[in-house]
Coordinates of C-alpha atoms in Angstrom, one line a residue:
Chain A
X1298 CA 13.6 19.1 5.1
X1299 CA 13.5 21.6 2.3
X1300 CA 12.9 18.9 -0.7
X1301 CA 9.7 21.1 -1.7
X1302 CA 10.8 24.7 -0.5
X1303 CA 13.7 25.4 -3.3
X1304 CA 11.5 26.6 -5.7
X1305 CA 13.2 30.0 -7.1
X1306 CA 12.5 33.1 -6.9
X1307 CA 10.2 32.9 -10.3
X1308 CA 7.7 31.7 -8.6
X1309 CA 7.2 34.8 -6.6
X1310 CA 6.8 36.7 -9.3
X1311 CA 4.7 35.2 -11.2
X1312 CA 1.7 34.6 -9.2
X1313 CA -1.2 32.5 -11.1
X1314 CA -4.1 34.5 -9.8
X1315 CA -5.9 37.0 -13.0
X1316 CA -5.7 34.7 -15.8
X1317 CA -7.4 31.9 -14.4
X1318 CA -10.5 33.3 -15.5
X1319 CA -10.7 31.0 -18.9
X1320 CA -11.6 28.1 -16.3
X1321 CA -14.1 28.4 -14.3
X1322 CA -16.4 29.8 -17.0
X1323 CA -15.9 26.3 -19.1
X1324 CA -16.6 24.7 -16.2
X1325 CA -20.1 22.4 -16.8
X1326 CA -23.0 23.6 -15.4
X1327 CA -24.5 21.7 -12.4
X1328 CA -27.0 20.2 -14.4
X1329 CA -24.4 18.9 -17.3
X1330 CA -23.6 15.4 -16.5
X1331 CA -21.1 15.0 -19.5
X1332 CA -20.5 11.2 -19.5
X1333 CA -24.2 10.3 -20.1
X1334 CA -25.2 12.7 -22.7
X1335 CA -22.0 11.4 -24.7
X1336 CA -23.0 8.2 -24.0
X1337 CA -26.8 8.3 -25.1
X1338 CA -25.9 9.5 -28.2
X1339 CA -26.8 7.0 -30.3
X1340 CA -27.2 8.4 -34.1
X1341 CA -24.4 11.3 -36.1
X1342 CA -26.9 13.7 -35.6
X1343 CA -27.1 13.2 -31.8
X1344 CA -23.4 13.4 -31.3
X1345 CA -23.2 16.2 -33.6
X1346 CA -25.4 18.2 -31.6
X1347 CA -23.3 17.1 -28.3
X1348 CA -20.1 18.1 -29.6
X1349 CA -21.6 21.7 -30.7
X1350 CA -22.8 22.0 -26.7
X1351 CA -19.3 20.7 -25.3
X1352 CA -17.8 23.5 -27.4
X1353 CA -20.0 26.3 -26.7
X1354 CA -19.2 24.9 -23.0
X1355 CA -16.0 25.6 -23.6
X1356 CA -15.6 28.4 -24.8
X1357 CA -18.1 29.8 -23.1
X1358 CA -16.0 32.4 -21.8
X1359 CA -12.8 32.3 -24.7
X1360 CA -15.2 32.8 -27.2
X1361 CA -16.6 36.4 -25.8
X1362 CA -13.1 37.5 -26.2
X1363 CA -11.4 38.3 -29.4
X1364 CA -8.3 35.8 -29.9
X1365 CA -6.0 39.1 -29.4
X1366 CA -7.6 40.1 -26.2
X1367 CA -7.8 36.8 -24.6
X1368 CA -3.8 36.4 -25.4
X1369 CA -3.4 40.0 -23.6
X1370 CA -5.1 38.2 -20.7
X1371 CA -3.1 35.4 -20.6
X1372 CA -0.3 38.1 -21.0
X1373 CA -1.2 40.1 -17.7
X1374 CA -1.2 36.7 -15.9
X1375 CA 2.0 35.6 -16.3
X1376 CA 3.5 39.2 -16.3
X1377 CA 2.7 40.9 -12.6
X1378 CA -0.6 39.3 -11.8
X1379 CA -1.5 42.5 -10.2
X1380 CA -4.5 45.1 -11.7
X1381 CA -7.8 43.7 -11.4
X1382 CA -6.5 40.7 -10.0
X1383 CA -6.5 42.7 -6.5
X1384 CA -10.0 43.6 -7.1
X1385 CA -11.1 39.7 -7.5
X1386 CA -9.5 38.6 -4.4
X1387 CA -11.7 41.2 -2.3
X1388 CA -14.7 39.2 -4.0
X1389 CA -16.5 36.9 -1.5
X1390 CA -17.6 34.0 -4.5
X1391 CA -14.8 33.3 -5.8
X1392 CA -13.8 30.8 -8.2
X1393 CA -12.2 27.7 -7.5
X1394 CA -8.8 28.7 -8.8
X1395 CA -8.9 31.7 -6.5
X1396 CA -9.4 30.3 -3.8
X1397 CA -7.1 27.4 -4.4
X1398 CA -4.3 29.8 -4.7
X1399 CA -5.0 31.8 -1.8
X1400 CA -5.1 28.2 0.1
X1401 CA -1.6 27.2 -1.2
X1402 CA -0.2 30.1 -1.1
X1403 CA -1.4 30.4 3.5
X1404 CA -0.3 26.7 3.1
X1405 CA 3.4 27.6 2.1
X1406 CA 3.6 30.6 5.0
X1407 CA 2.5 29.1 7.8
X1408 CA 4.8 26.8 10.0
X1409 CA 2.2 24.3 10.8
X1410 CA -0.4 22.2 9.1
X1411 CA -3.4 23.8 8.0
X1412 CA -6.9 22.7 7.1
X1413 CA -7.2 20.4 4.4
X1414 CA -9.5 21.8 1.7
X1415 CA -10.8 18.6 0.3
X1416 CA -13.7 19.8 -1.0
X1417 CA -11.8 22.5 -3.1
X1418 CA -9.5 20.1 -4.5
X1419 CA -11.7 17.7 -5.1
X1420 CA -13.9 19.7 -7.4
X1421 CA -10.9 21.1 -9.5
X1422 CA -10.0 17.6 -10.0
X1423 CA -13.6 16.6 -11.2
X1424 CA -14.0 20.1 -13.3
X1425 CA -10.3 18.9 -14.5
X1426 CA -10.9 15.6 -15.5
X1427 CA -14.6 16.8 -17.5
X1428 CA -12.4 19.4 -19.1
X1429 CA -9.8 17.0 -20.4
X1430 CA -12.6 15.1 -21.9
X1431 CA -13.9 18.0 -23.5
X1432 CA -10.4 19.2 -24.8
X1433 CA -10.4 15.6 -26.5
X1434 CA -13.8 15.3 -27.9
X1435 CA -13.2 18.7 -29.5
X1436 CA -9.4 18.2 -30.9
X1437 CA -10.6 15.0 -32.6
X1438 CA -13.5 17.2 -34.4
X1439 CA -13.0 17.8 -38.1
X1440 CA -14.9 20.9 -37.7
X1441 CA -13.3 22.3 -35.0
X1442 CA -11.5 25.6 -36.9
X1443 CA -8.2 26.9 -36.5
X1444 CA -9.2 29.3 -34.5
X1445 CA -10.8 27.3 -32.0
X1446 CA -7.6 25.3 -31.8
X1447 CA -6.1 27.9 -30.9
X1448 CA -8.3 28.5 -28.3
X1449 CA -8.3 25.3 -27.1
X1450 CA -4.3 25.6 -26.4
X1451 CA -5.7 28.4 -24.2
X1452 CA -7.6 25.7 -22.5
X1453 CA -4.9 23.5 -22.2
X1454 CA -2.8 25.8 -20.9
X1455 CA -4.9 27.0 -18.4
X1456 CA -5.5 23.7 -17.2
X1457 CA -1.5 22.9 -16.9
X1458 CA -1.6 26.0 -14.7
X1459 CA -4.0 24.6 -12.3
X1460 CA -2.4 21.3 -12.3
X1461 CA 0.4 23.0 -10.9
X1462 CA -1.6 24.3 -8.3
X1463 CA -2.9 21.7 -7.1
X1464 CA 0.5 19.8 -7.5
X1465 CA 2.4 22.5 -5.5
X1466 CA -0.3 22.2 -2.8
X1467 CA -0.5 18.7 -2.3
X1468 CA 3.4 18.7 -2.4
X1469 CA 3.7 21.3 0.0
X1470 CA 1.3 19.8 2.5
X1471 CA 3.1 16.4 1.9
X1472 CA 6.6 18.1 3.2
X1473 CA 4.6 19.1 6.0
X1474 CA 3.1 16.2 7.1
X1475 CA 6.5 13.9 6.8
X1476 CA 8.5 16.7 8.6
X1477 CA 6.1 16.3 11.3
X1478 CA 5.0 13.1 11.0
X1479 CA 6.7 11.0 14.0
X1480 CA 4.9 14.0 16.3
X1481 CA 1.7 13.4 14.3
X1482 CA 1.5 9.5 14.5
X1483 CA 2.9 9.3 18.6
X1484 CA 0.7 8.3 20.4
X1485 CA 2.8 9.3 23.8
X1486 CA 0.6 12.3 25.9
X1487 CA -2.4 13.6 25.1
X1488 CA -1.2 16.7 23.2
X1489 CA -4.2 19.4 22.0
X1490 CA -2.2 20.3 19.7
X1491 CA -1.5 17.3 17.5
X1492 CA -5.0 16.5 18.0
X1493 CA -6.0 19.4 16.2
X1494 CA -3.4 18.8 13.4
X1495 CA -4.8 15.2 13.0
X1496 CA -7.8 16.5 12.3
X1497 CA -6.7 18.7 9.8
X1498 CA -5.4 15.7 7.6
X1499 CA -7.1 14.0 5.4
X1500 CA -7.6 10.5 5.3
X1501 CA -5.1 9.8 3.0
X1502 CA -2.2 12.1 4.7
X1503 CA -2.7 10.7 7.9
X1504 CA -2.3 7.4 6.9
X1505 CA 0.7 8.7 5.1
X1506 CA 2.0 10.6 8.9
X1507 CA 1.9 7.1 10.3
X1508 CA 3.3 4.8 7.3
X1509 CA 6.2 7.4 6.9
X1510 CA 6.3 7.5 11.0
X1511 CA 7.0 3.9 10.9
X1512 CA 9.1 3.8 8.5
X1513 CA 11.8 6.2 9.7
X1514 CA 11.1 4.8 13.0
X1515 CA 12.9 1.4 11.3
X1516 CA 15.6 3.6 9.5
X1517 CA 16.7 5.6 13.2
X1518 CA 16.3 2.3 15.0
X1519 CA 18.1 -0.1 12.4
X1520 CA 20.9 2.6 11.9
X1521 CA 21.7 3.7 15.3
X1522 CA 19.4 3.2 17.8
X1523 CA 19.9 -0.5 18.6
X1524 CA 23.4 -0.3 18.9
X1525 CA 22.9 2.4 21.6
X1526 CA 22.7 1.2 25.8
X1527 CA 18.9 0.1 25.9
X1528 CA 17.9 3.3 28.0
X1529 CA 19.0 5.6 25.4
X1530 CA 16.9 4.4 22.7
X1531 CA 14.2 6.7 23.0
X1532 CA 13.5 10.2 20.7
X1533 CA 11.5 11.7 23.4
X1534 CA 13.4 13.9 26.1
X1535 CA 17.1 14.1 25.4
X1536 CA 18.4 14.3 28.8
X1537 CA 21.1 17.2 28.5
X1538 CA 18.7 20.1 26.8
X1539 CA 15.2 18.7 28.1
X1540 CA 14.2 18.8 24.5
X1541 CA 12.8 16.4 22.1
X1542 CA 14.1 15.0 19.6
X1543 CA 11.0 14.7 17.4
X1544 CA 10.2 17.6 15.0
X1545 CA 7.2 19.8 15.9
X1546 CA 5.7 22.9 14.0
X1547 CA 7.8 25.8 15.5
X1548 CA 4.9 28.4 16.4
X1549 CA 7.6 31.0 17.4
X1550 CA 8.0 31.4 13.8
X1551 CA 6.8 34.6 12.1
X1552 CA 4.2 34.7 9.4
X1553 CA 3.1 37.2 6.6
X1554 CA -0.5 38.4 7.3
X1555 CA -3.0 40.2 5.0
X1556 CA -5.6 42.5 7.2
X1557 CA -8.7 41.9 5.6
X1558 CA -10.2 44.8 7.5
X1559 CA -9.6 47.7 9.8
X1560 CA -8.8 46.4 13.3
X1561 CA -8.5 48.4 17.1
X1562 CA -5.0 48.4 18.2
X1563 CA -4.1 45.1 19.3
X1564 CA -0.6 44.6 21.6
X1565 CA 1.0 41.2 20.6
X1566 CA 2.2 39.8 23.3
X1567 CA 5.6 38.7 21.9
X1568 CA 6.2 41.2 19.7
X1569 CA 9.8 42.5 19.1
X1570 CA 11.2 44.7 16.3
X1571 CA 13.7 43.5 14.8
X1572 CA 16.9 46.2 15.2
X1573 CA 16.9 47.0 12.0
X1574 CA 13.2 47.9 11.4
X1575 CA 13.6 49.7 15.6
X1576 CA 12.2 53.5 15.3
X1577 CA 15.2 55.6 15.7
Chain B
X1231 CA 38.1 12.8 24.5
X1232 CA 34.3 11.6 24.0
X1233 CA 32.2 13.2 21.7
X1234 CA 35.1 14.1 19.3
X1235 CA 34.1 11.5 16.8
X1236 CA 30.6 12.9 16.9
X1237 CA 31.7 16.3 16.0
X1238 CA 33.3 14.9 12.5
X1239 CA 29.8 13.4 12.2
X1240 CA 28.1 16.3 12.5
X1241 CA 31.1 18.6 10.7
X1242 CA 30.2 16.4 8.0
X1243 CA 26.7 16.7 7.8
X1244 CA 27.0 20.3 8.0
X1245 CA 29.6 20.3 4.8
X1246 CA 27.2 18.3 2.8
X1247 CA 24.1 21.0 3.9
X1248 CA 25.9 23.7 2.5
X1249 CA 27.3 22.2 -0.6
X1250 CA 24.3 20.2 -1.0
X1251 CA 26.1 17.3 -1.9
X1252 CA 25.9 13.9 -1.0
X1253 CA 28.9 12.0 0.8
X1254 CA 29.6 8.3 1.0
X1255 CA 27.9 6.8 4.3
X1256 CA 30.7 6.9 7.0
X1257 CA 30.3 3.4 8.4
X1258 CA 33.2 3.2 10.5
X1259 CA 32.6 6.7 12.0
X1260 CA 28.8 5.7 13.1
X1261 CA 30.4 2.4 14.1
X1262 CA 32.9 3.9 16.4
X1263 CA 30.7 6.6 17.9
X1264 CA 28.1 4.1 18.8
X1265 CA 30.8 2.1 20.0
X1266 CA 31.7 4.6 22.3
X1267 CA 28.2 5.6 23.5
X1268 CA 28.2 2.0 24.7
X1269 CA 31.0 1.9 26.3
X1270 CA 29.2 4.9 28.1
X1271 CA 26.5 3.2 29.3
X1272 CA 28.4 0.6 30.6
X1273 CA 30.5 3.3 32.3
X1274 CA 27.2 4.3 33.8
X1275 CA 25.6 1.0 35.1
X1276 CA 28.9 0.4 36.9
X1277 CA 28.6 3.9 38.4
X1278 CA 24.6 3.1 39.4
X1279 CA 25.9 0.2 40.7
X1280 CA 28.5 1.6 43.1
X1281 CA 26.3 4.2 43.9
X1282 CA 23.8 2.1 45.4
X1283 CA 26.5 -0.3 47.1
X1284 CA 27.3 2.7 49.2
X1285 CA 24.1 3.7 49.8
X1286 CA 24.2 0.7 52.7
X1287 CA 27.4 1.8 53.7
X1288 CA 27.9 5.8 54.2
X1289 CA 31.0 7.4 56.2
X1290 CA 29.4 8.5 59.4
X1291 CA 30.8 11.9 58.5
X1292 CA 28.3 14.5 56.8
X1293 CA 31.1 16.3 55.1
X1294 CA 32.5 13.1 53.6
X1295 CA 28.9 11.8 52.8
X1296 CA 28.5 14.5 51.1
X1297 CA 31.8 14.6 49.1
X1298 CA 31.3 10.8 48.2
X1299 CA 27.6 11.2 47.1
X1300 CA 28.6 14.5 44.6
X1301 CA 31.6 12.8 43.1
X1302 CA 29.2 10.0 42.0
X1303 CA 26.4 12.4 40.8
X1304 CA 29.4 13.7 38.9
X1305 CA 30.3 10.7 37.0
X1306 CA 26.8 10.1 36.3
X1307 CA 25.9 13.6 35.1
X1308 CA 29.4 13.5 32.6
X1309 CA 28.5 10.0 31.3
X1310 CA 24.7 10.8 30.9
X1311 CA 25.4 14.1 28.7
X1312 CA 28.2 12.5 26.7
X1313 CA 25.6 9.5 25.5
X1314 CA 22.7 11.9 25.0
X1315 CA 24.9 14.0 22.9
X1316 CA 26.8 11.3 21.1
X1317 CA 23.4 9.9 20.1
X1318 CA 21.7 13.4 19.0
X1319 CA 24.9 13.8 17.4
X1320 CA 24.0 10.3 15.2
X1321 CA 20.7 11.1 14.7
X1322 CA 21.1 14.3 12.9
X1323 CA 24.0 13.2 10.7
X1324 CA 21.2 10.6 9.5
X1325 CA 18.1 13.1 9.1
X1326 CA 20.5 15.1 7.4
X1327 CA 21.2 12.5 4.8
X1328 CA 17.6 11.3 4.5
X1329 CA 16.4 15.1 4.2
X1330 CA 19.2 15.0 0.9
X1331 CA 18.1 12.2 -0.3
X1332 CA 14.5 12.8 -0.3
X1333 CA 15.2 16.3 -1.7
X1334 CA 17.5 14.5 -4.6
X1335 CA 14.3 12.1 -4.7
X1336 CA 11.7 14.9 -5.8
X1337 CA 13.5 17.2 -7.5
X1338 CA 16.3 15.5 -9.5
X1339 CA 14.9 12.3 -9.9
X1340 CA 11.4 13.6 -10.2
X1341 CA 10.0 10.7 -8.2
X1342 CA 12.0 8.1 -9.9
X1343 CA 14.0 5.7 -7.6
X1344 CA 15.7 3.8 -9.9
X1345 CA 16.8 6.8 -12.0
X1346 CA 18.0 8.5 -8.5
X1347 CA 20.0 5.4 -7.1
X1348 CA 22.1 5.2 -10.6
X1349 CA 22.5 8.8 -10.7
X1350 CA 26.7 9.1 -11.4
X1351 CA 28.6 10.9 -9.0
X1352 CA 32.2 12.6 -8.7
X1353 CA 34.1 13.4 -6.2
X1354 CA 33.0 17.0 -5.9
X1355 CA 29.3 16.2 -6.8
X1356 CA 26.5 14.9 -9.4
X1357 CA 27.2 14.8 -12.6
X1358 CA 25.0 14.4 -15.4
X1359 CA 25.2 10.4 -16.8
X1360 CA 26.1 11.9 -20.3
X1361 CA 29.2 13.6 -18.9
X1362 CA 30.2 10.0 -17.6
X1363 CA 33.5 8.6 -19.5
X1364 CA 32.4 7.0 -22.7
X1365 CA 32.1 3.7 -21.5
X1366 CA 30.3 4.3 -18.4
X1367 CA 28.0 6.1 -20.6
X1368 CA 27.3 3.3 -22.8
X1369 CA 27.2 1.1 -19.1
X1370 CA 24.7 3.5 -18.2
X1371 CA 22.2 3.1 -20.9
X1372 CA 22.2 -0.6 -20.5
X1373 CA 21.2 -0.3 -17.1
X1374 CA 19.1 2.2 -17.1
X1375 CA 16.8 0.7 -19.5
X1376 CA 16.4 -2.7 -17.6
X1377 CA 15.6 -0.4 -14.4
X1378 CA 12.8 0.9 -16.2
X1379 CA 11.4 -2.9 -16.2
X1380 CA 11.2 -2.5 -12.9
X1381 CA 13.7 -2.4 -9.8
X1382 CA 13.7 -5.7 -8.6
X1383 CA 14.6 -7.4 -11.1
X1384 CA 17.9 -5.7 -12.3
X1385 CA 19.0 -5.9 -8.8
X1386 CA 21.0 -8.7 -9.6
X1387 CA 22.3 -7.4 -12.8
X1388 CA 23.6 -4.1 -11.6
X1389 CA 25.9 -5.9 -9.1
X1390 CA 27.1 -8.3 -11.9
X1391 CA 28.0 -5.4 -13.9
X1392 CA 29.9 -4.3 -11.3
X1393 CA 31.7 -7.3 -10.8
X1394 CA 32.0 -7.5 -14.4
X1395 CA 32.4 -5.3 -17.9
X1396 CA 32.3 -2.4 -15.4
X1397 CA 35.7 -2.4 -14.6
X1398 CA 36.6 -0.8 -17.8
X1399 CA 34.4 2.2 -17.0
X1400 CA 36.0 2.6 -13.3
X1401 CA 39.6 2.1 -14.4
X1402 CA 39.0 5.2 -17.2
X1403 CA 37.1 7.2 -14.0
X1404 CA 37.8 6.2 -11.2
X1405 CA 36.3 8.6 -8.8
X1406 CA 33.1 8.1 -10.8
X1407 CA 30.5 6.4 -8.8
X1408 CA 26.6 6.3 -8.0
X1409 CA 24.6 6.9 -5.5
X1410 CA 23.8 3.5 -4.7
X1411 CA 27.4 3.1 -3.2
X1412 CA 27.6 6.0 -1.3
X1413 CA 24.0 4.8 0.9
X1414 CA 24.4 2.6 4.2
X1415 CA 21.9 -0.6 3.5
X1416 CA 19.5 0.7 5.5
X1417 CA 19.3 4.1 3.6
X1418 CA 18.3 2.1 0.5
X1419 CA 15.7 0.4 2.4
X1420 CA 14.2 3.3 3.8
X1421 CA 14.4 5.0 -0.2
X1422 CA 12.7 1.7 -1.3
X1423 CA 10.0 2.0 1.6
X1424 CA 9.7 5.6 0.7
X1425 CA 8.9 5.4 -2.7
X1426 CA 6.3 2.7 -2.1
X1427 CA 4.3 5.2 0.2
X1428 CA 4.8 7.4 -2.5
X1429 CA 3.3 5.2 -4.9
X1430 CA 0.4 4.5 -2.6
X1431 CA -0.3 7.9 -2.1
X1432 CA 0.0 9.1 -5.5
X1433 CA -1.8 6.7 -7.5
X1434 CA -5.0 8.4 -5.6
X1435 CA -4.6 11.8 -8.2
X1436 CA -2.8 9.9 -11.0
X1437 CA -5.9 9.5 -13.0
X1438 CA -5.8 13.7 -13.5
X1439 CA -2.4 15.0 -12.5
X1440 CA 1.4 13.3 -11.2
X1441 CA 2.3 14.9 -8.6
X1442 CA 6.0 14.1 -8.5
X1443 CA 6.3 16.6 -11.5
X1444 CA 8.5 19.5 -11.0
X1445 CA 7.1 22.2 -9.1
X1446 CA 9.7 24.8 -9.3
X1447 CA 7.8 27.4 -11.6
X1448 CA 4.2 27.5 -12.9
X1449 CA 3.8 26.8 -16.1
X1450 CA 3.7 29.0 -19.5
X1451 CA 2.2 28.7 -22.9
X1452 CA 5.5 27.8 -24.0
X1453 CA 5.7 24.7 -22.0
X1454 CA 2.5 23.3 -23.2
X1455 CA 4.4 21.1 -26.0
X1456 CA 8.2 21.1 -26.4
X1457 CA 10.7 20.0 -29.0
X1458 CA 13.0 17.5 -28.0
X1459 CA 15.5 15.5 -29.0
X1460 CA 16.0 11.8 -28.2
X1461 CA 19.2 11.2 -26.5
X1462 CA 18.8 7.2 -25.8
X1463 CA 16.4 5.2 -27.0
X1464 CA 13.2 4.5 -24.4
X1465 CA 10.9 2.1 -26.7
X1466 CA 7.2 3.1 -26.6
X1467 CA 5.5 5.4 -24.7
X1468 CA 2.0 6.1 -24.2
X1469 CA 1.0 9.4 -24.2
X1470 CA -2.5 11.1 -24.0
X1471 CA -2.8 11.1 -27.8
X1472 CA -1.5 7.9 -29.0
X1473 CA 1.9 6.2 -28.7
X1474 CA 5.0 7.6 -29.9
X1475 CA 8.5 5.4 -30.4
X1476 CA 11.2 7.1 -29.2
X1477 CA 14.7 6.4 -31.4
X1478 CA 17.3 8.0 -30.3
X1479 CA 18.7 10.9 -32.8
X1480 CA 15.0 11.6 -33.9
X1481 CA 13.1 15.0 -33.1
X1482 CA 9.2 15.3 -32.1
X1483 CA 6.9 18.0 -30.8
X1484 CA 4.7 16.7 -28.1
X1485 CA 3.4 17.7 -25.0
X1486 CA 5.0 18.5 -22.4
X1487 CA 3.3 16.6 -19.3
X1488 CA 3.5 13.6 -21.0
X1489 CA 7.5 13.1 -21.4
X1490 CA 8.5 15.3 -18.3
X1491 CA 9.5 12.5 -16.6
X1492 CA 12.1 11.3 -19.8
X1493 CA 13.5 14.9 -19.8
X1494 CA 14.1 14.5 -16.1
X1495 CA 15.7 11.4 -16.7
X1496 CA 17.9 12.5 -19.5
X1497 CA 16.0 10.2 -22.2
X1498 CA 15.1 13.3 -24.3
X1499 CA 16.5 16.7 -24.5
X1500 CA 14.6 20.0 -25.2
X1501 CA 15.8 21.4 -28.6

């Protein structure tokens, strides 16, 4: 199925990685437990004093940059992505969004599922939803100025941009795990590898792997299978080929790789040029 | 010959892969291959049968044994392949369709069932509803909005509308028709089951992001808010900063994650 793979060639070229530096910087701090210092505000004074923090939060790092430079920013994001974008990826603490788009982007070239990074999406859900709040408690200020409105759009945008990271990852995983799911949720043979893919899922994917398992289970069985002879009712082995008729990661498949570092010569043991690339 | 009516099966599945479009569910085709597959197995029992009657009773003759037992193993091996392939043959002209289908489901109808079962088709593929002949557009918006009620419910009403006013709208365009009617039964069940995992699975990230929005490009400043146009009216929504009425004819700026889905579902149009 290729229901989350048509995305154009746009995409490609635009990759999200340089201008996600607006976000993590308004990120809270660990300390900053939002919801309760709004809450114990009790007097004008008190709230004033929040809203001041939230937006120095905020902007913590818009507000360093003039509004021209931080469009220009913005600007080398969407355009090639590339300068010191490069430079950050090499960097072993990265942010959140870094690191999220280097996990979507392993999770949309490899054939089989990878790890789930719960942990990661998690926290760019939490940062998300305290940001949101933020975005609202500052819009509805009277003394928020026009140009911190226009740095909030900043905000907003940038947080749109993540949202579509995480989107496209979940999605992509999702594809994943349905294409695969009748191999994921058998329980015939005790298989390493779908072990190890099970435990790659999370908890809510592989209860999705079985429900969806189930389900077209019912649709294959209701449409054809029951008016087939009783012996030929099963997906497993099809007699003729000696191959199964469930879908299973296809490992043969090449992949993209990035060398982090210099490597010895390695010989691969299937490796084959294709005639067009052959050395003359 | 057998497996010729599996061919078409598959011939057709591989014509609606590479023009991407949707066919009508061939019901009598299935029907006769499975028909056939039966007939099959019946072929081989009676073969499994004879084969075992003999067993008791070989021709003292090695040569002959010999001839007998191969012509059997034969018959088997024939009959055995043609099943297996007739039903492989079955199988992917069905994953092909439900592949389509869940492609059409993400993309076109941005995770809305009701929207995609009611999508209008042609002949030669979808169309948008507004291109629809005049009366089945004005069909369409009465439908539409009860299947935003919810699906159940207008179940019944669809179908009178088909018995009924409908015919109007059919007789101007006659190869006009929707999804719905091109799915076996048990490809509307499986959508149905399909979008309730869907549900279940993404009401866990609803509270900060959809995920059935459109994932085709990242996006832009520009698509933080968009002008749009309403094409048909869609009541009240609630958005993130308040509620907006939507009257069809009117113009509004707002943001862009909130009405996706009513762009998607040709409620508003970007201006």
């Amino acid at each position: 199925m290729s229901s989350f793979f048509s995305d154009d060639e746009q995409e490609q070229e635009r990759p999200i990685t340089s201008s996600s530096s607006f976000f993590p910087h308004s990120s809270p701090e660990p300390g900053f437990d939002f919801q309760s210092n709004v809450g114990q505000a009790g007097s004008s004074r008190v709230v004033r004093r929040v809203v001041d923090g939230v937006r120095d939060e905020l902007f913590a790092g818009v507000g360093d940059v003039p509004a021209g430079q931080a469009l220009a920013n913005v600007g080398i994001g969407l355009g090639d992505g590339g300068g010191d974008g490069d430079a950050e990826e090499e960097d072993e603490d990265e942010n959140d969004v870094g690191r999220l788009t280097k996990v979507w982007v392993r999770e949309r070239g490899t054939p089989e599922i990878m790890q789930w990074e719960g942990e990661l999406v998690e926290e760019c859900l939490h940062k998300m939803g305290q940001q949101a709040q933020m975005l609202d408690l500052l819009r509805s200020d009277p003394q928020t100025s026009s140009e911190e409105h226009f740095k909030l759009i900043l905000v907003q945008t940038e947080m749109e941009r993540v949202k579509y990271l995480v989107r496209a990852y979940l999605r992509c995983r999702l594809d994943k795990v349905e294409k695969f799911a009748q191999w994921i949720a058998s329980s015939a043979g005790d298989d390493d590898a779908r072990m190890q893919v099970q435990g790659r899922l999370s908890q809510l994917e592989l209860s999705h792997a079985e429900k969806y398992a189930q389900l077209l289970h019912m649709h294959y069985n209701d449409s054809v299978l029951q008016s087939l002879p009783e012996k030929f009712r099963s997906l497993e082995v099809d007699f003729g080929t000696q191959r199964s008729m469930v879908r299973k990661p296809d490992m043969a498949q090449p992949v993209l790789i990035y060398c982090k570092k210099d490597l010895p010569d390695l010989i691969l043991s299937t490796y084959v040029l294709p005639p067009t690339l052959a050395p003359l | 010959m057998y497996g010729d009516d599996a061919l078409k099966l598959v011939l057709e599945a591989k014509r609606s892969n590479q023009t991407a479009t949707l066919a009508k569910h061939n019901d009598p085709l299935v029907r006769q291959v499975c028909y056939e597959t039966r007939e099959l197995g019946n072929a081989l029992n009676a073969v499994a049968n004879e084969w075992s009657q003999i067993q008791g009773n070989l021709p003292p003759d090695p040569s002959q044994q010999a001839q007998l037992q191969e012509e059997l193993l034969c018959k088997i091996m024939v009959r055995q392949l043609s099943a297996n392939r007739n039903k492989r043959c079955l199988l992917a002209y069905h994953a092909q369709r439900l592949d389509l289908l869940k492609d059409m489901y993400w993309n076109e109808a941005g995770g809305a069932l009701a929207h995609l079962l009611n999508t209008k088709m042609t002949g030669r593929g979808r169309t948008k509803a507004k291109e629809a002949g005049q009366g089945g557009a004005v069909m369409l918006v009465a439908e539409e909005e009860d299947e935003l009620e919810g699906l159940e419910q207008n179940e019944d009403r669809t179908v009178n509308k088909n018995g009924g006013p409908p015919l109007k709208a059919s007789a101007a365009n006659p190869v006009i028709d929707d999804v719905r009617s091109r799915l076996s039964p048990q490809e509307t069940d499986f959508l149905r089951g399909y979008n309730d995992l869907i549900l279940d699975y993404k009401s866990e990230f609803l509270d900060v992001l959809d995920i059935a929005s459109p994932v085709h490009r990242p996006p832009t400043i520009d698509d933080l808010y968009v002008d749009v146009r309403v094409v048909r009216d869609c009541g009240t929504v609630y958005t993130e900063l308040g509620q907006i009425e939507f009257r069809k004819g009117q113009r509004y700026m707002v943001r862009r994650s909130d009405i996706e889905r009513l762009i998607i579902q040709g409620y508003l149009e970007e201006v």
